[in-house]
JSON list of C-alpha atoms and ligand atoms in Angstrom, two decimals:
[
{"chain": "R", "resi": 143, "resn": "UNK", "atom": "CA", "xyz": [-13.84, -65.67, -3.69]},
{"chain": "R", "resi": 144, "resn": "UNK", "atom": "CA", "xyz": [-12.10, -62.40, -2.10]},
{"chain": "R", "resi": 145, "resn": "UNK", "atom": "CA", "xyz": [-8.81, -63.62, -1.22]},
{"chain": "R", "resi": 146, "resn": "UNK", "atom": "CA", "xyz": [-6.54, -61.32, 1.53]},
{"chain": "R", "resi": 147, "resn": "UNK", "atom": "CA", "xyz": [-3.49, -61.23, 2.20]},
{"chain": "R", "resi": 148, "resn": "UNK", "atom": "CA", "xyz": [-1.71, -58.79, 5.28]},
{"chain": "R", "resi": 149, "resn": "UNK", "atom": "CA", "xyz": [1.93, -57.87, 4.25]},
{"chain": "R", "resi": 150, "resn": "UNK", "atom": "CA", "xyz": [3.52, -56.09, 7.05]},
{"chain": "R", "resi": 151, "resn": "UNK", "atom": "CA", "xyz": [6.95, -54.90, 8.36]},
{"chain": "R", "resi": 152, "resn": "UNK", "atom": "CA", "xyz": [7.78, -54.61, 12.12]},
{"chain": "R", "resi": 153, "resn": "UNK", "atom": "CA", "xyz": [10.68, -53.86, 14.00]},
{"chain": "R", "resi": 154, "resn": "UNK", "atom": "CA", "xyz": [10.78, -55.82, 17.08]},
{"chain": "R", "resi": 155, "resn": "UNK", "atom": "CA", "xyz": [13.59, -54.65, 20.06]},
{"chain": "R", "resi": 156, "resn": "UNK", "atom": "CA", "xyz": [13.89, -52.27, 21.79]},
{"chain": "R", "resi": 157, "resn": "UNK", "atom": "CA", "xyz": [11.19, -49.19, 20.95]},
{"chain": "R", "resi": 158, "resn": "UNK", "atom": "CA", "xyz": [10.89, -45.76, 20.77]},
{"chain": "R", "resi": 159, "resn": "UNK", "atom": "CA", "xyz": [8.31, -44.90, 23.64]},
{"chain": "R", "resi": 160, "resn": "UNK", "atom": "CA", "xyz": [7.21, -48.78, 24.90]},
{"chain": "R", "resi": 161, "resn": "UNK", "atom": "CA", "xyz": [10.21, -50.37, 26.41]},
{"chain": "R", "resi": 162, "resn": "UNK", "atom": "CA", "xyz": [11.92, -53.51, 24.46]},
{"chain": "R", "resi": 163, "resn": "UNK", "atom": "CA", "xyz": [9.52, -55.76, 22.65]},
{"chain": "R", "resi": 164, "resn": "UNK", "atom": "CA", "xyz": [9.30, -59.15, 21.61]},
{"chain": "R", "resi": 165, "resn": "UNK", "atom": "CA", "xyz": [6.47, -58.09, 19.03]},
{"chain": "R", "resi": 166, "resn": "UNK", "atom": "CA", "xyz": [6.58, -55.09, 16.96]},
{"chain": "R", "resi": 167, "resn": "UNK", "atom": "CA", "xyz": [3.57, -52.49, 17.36]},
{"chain": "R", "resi": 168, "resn": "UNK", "atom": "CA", "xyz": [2.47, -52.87, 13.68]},
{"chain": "R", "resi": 169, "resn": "UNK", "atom": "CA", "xyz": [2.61, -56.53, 13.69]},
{"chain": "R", "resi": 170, "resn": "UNK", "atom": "CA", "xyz": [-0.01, -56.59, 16.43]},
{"chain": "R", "resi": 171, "resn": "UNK", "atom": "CA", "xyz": [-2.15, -54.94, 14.42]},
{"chain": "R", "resi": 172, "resn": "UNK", "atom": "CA", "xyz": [-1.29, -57.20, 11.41]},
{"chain": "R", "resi": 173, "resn": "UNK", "atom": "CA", "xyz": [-1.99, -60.44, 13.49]},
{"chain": "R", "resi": 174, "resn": "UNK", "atom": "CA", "xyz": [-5.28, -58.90, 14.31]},
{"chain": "R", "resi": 175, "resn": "UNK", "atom": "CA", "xyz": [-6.18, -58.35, 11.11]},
{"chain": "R", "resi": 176, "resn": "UNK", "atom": "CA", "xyz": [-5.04, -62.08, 10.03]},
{"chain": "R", "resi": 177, "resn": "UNK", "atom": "CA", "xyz": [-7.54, -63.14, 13.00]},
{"chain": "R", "resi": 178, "resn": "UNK", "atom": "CA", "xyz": [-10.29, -60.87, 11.95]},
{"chain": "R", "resi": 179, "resn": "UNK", "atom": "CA", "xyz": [-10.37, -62.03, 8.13]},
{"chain": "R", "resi": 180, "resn": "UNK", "atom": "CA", "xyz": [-9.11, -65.35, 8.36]},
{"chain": "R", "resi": 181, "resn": "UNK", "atom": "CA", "xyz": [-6.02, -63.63, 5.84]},
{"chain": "R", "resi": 182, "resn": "UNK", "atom": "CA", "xyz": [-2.53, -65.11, 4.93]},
{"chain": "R", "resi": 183, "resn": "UNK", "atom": "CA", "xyz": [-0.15, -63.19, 5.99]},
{"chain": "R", "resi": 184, "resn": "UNK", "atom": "CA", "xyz": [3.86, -61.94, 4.93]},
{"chain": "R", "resi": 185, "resn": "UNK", "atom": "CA", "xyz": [6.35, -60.25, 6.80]},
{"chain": "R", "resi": 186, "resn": "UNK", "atom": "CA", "xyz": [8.66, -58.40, 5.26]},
{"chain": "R", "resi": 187, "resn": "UNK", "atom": "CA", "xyz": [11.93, -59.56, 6.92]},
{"chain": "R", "resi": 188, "resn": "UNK", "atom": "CA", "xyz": [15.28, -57.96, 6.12]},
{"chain": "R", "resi": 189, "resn": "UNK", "atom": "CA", "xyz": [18.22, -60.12, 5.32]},
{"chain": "R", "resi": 190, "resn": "UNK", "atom": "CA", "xyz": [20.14, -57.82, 7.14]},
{"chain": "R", "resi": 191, "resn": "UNK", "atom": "CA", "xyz": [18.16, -57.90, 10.43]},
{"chain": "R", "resi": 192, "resn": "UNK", "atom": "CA", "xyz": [17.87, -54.69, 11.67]},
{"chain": "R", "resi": 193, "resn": "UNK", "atom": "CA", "xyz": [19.54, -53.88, 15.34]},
{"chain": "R", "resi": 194, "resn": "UNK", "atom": "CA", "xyz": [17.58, -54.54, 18.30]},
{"chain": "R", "resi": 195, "resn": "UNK", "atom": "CA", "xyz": [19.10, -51.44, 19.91]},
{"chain": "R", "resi": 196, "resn": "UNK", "atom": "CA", "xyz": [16.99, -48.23, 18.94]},
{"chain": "R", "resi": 197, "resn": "UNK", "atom": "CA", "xyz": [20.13, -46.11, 18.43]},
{"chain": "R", "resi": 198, "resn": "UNK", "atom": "CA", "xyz": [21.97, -48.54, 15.92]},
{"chain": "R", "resi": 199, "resn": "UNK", "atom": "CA", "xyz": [18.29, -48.79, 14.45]},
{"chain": "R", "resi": 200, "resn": "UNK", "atom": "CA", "xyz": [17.62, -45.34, 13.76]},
{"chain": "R", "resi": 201, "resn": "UNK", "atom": "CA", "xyz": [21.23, -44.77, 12.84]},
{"chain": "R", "resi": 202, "resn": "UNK", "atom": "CA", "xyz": [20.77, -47.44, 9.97]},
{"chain": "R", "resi": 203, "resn": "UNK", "atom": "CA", "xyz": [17.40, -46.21, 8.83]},
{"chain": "R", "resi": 204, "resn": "UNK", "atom": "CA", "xyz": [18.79, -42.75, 8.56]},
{"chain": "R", "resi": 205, "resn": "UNK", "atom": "CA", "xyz": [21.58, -44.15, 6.04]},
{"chain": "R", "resi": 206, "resn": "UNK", "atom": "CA", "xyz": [19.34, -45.99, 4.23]},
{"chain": "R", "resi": 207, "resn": "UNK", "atom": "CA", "xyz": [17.03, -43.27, 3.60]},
{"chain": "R", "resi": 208, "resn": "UNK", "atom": "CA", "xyz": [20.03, -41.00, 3.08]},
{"chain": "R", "resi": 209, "resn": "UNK", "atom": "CA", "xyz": [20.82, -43.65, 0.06]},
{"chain": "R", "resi": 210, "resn": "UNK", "atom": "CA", "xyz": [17.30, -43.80, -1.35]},
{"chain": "R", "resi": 211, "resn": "UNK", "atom": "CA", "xyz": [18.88, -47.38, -0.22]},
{"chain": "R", "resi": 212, "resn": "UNK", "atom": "CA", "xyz": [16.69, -51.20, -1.18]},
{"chain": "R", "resi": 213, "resn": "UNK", "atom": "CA", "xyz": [17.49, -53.73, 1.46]},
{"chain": "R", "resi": 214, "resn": "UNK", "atom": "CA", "xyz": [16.84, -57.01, 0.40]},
{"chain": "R", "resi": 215, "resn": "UNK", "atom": "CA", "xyz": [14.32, -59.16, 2.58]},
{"chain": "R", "resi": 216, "resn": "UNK", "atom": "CA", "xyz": [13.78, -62.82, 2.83]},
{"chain": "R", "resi": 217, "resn": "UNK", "atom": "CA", "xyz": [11.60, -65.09, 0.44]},
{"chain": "R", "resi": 218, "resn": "UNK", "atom": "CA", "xyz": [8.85, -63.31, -1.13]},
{"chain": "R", "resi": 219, "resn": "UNK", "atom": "CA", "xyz": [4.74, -64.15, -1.86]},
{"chain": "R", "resi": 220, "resn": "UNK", "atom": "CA", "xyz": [2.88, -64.60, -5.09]},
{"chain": "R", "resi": 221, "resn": "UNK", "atom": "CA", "xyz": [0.49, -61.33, -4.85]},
{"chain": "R", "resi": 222, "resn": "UNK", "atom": "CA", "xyz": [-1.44, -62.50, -7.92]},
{"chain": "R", "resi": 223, "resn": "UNK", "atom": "CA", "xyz": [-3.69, -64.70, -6.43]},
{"chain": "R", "resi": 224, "resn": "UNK", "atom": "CA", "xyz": [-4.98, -61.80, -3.95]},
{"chain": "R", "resi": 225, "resn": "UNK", "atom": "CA", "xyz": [-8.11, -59.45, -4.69]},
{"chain": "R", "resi": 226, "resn": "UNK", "atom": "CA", "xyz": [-7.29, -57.46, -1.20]},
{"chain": "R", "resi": 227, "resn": "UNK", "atom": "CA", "xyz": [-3.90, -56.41, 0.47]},
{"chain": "R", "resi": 228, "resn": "UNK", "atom": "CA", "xyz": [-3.72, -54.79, 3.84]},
{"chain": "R", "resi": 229, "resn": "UNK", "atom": "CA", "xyz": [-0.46, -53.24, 3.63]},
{"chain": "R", "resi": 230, "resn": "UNK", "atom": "CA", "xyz": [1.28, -51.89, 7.36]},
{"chain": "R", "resi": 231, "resn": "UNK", "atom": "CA", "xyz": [4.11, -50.26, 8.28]},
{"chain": "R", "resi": 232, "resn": "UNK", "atom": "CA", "xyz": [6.03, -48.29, 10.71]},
{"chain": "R", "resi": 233, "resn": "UNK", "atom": "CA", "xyz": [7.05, -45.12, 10.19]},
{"chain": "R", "resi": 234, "resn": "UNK", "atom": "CA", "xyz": [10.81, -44.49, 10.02]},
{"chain": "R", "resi": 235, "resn": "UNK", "atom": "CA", "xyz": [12.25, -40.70, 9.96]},
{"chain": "R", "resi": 236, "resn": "UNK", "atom": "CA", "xyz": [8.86, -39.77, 8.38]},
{"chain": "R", "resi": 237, "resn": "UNK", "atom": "CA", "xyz": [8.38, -42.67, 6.03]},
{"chain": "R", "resi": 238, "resn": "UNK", "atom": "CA", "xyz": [8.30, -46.05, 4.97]},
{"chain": "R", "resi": 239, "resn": "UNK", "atom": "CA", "xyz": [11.13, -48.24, 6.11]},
{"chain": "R", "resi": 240, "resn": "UNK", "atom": "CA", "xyz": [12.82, -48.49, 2.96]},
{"chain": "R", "resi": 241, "resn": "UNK", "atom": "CA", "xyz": [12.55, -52.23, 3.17]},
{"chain": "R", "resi": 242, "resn": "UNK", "atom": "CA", "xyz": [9.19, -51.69, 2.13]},
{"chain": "R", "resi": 243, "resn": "UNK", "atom": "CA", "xyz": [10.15, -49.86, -0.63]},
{"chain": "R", "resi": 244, "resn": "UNK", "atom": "CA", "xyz": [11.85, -52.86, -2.07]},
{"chain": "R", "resi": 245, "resn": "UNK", "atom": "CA", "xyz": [8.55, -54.81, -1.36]},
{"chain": "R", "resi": 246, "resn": "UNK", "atom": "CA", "xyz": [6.11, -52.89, -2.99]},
{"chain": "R", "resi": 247, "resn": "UNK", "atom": "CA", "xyz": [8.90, -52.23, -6.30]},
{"chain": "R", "resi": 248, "resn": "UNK", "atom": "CA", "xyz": [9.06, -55.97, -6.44]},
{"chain": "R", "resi": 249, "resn": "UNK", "atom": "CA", "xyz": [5.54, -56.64, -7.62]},
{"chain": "R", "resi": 250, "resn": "UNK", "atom": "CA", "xyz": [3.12, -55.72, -10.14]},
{"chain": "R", "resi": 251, "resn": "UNK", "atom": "CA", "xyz": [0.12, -54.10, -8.37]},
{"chain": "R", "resi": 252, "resn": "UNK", "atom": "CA", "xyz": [-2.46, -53.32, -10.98]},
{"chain": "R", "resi": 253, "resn": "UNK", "atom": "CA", "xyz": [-6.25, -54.24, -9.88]},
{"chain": "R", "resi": 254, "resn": "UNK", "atom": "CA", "xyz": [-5.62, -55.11, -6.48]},
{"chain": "R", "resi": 255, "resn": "UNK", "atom": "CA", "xyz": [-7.28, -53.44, -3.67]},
{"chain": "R", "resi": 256, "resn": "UNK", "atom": "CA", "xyz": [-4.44, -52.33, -1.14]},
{"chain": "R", "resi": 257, "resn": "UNK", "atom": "CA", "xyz": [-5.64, -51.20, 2.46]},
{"chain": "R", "resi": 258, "resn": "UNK", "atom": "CA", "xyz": [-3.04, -48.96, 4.11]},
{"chain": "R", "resi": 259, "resn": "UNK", "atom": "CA", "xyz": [-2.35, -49.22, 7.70]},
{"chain": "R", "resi": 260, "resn": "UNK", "atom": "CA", "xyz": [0.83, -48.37, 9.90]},
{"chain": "R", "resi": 261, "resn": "UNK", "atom": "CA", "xyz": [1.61, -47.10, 13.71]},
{"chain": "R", "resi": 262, "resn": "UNK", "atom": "CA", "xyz": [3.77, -44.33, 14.29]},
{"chain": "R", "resi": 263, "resn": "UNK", "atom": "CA", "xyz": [4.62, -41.93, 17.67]},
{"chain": "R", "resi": 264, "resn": "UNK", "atom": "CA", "xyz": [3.17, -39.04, 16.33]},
{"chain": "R", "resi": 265, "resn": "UNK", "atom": "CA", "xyz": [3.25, -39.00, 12.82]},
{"chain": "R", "resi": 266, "resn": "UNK", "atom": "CA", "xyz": [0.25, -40.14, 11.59]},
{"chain": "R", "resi": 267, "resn": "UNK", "atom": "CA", "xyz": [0.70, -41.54, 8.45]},
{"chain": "R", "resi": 268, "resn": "UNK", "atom": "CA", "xyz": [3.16, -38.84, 7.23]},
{"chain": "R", "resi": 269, "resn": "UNK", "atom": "CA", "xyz": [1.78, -38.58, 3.75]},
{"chain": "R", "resi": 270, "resn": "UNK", "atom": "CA", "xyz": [2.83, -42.22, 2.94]},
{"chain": "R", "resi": 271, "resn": "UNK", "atom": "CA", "xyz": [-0.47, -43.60, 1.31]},
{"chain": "R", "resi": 272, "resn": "UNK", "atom": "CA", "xyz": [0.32, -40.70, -0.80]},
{"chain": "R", "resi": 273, "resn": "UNK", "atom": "CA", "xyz": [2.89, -42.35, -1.44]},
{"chain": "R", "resi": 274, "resn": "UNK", "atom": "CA", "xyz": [1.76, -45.82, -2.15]},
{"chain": "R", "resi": 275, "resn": "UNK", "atom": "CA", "xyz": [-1.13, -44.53, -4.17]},
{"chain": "R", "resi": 276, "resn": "UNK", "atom": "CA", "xyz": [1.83, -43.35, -6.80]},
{"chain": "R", "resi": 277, "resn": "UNK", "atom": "CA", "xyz": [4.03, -46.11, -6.52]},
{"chain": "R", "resi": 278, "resn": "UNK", "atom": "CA", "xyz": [1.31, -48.98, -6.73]},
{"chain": "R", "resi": 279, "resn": "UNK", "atom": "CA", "xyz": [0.40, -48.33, -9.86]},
{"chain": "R", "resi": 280, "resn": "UNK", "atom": "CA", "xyz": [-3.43, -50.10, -10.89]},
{"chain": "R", "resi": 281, "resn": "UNK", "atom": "CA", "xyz": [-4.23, -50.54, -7.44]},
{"chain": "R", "resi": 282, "resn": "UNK", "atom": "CA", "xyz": [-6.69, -48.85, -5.71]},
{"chain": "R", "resi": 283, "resn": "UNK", "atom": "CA", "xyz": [-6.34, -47.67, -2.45]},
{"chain": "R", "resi": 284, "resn": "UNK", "atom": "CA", "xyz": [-9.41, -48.65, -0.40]},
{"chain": "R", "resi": 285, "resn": "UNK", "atom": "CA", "xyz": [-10.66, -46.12, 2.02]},
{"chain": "R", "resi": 286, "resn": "UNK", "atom": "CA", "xyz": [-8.38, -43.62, 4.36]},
{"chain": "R", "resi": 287, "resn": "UNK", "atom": "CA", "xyz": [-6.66, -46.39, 5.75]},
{"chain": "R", "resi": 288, "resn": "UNK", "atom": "CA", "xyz": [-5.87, -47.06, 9.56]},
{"chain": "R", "resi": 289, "resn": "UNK", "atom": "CA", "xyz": [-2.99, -45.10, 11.32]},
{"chain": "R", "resi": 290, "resn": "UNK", "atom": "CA", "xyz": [-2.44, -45.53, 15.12]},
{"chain": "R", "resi": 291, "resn": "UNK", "atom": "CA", "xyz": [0.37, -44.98, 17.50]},
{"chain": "R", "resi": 292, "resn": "UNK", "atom": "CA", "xyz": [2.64, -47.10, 18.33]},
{"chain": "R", "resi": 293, "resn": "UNK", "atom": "CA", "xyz": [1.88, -47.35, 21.95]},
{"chain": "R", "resi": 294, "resn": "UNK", "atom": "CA", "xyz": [-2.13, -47.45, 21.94]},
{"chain": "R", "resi": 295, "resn": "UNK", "atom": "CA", "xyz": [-1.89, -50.40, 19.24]},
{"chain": "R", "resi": 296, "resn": "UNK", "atom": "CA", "xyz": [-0.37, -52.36, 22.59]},
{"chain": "R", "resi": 297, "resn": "UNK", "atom": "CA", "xyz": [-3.69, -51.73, 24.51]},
{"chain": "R", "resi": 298, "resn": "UNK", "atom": "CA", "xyz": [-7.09, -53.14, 24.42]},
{"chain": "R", "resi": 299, "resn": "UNK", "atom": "CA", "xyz": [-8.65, -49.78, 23.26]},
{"chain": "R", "resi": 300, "resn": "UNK", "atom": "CA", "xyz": [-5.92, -49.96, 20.30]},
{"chain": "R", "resi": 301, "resn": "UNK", "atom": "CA", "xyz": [-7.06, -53.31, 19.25]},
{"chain": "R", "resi": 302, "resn": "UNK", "atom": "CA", "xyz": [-10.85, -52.52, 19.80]},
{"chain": "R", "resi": 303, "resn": "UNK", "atom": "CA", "xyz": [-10.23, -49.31, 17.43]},
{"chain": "R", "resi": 304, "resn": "UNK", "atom": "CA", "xyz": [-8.82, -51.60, 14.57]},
{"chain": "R", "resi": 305, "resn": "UNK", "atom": "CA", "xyz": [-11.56, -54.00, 15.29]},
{"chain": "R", "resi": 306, "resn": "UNK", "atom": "CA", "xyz": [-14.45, -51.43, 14.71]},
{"chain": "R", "resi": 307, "resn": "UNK", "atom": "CA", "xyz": [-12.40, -49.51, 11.69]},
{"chain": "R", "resi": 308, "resn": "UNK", "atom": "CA", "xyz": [-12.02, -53.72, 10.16]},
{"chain": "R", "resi": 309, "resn": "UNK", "atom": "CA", "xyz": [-15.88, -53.99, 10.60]},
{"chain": "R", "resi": 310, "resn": "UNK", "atom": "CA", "xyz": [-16.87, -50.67, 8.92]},
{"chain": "R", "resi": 311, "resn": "UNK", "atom": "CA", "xyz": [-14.72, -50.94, 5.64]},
{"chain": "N", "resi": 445, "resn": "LIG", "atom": "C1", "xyz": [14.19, -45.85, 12.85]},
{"chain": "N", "resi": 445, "resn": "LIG", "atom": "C2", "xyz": [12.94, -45.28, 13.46]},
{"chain": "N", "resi": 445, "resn": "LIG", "atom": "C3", "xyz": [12.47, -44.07, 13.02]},
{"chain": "N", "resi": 445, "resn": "LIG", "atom": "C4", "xyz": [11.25, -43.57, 13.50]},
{"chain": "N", "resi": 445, "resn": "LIG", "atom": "N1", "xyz": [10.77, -42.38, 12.99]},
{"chain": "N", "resi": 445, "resn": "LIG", "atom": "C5", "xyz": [9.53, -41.96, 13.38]},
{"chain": "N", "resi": 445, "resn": "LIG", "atom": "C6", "xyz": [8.97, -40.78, 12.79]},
{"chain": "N", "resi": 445, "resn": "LIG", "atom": "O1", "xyz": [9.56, -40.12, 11.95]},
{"chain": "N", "resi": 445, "resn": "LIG", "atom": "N2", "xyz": [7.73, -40.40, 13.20]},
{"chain": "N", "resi": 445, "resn": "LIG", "atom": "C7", "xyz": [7.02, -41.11, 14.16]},
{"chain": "N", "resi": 445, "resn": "LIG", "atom": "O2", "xyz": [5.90, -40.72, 14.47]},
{"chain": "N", "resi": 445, "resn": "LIG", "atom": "N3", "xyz": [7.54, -42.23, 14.72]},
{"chain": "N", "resi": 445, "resn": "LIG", "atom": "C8", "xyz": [8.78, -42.66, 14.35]},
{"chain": "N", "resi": 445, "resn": "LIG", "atom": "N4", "xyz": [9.29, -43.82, 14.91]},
{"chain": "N", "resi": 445, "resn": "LIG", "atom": "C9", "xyz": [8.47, -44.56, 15.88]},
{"chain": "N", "resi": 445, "resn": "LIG", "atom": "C10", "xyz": [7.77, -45.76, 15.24]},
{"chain": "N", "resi": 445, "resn": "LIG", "atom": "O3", "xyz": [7.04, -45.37, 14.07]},
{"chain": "N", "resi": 445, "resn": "LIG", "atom": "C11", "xyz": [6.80, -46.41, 16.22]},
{"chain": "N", "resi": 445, "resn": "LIG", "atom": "O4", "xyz": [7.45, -46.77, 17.41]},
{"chain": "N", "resi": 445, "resn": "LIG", "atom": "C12", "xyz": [6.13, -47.62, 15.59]},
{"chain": "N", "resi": 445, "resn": "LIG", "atom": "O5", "xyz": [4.98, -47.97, 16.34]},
{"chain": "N", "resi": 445, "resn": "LIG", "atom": "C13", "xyz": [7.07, -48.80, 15.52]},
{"chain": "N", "resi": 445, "resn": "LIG", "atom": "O6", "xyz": [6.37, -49.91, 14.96]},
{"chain": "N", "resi": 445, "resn": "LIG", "atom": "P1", "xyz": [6.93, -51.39, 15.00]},
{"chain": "N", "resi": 445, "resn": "LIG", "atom": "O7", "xyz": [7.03, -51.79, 16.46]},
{"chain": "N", "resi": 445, "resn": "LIG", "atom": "O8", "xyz": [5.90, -52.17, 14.27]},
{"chain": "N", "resi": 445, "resn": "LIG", "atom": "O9", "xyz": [8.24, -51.40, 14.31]},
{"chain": "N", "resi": 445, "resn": "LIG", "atom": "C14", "xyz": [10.52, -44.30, 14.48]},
{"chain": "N", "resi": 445, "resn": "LIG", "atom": "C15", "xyz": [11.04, -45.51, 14.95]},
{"chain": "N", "resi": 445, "resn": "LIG", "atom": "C16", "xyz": [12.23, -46.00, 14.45]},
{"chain": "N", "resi": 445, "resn": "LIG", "atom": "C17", "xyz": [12.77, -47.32, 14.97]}
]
């Protein structure tokens, strides 16, 4: 049996271009694609939360990109029983958080199908499943994954998008 598993990180508070939120624009999609596939799911969750306020937000992102920096996050999940990995993000100063970073260095990826998606404001996926493709080494990066902004994925149309991209893969 194809077992799949969404891994996510979202930054709830408040947001770049859609006021202060209570859920984060990737995690909508993430939930949606839980729903859709009937998936498990893990957030990645920083022990150090990061600030609700945007400024202090970006501020810290900056430094800990600055750093080449690997925040720890909170409890983890067993990837070895999972065939197929959606894998979202936002992107941060035109990458991954580097919260992900510590994710994806903390497990062994080889044979597992990984399914990129993140939101962005304008972005696109900034050559990040370049990026993933290098550092998740064995795994296979399924199709040209899903990459949305941050403000459509908090509309209808957004979530009808992701619905018809989940039913052609
Ligand atoms: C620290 C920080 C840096 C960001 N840098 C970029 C960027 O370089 N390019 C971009 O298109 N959007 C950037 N954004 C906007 C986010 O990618 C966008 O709002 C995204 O949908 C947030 O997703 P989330 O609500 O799941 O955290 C940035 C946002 C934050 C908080």
């Amino acid at each position: 049996m194809n077992k799949i598993l969404v891994v996510y990180f979202s930054h709830a508070g408040e947001n770049y271009n859609v006021g202060t939120i209570e859920i984060g624009n990737t995690e909508l999609l993430a939930k949606e694609i839980v729903a859709k596939n009937g998936a498990d799911e893990f957030k990645i969750e920083p022990k150090d939360k990061y600030p609700a306020a945007y400024q202090e937000a970006i501020e810290r992102a900056a430094k800990e990109q600055k750093s080449d920096a690997r925040p720890e996050y909170i409890g983890d999940v067993n990837i070895s029983g999972y065939d197929t990995i959606f894998f979202g993000y936002p992107i941060w100063w035109g990458d991954m958080p580097m919260v992900v970073y510590s994710f994806i260095e903390k497990h062994d990826w080889n044979g597992k199908t990984v399914i990129p998606f993140n939101t962005h404001e304008g972005s696109g996926n900034s050559g990040t499943y370049d990026i993933l493709k290098s550092k998740m080494t064995g795994a296979t990066l399924k199709g040209d994954g899903f990459s949305m902004a941050g403000s459509t994925a908090r509309t209808n149309d957004g979530i009808k998008k992701l619905d018809d991209w989940l039913s052609n893969l």
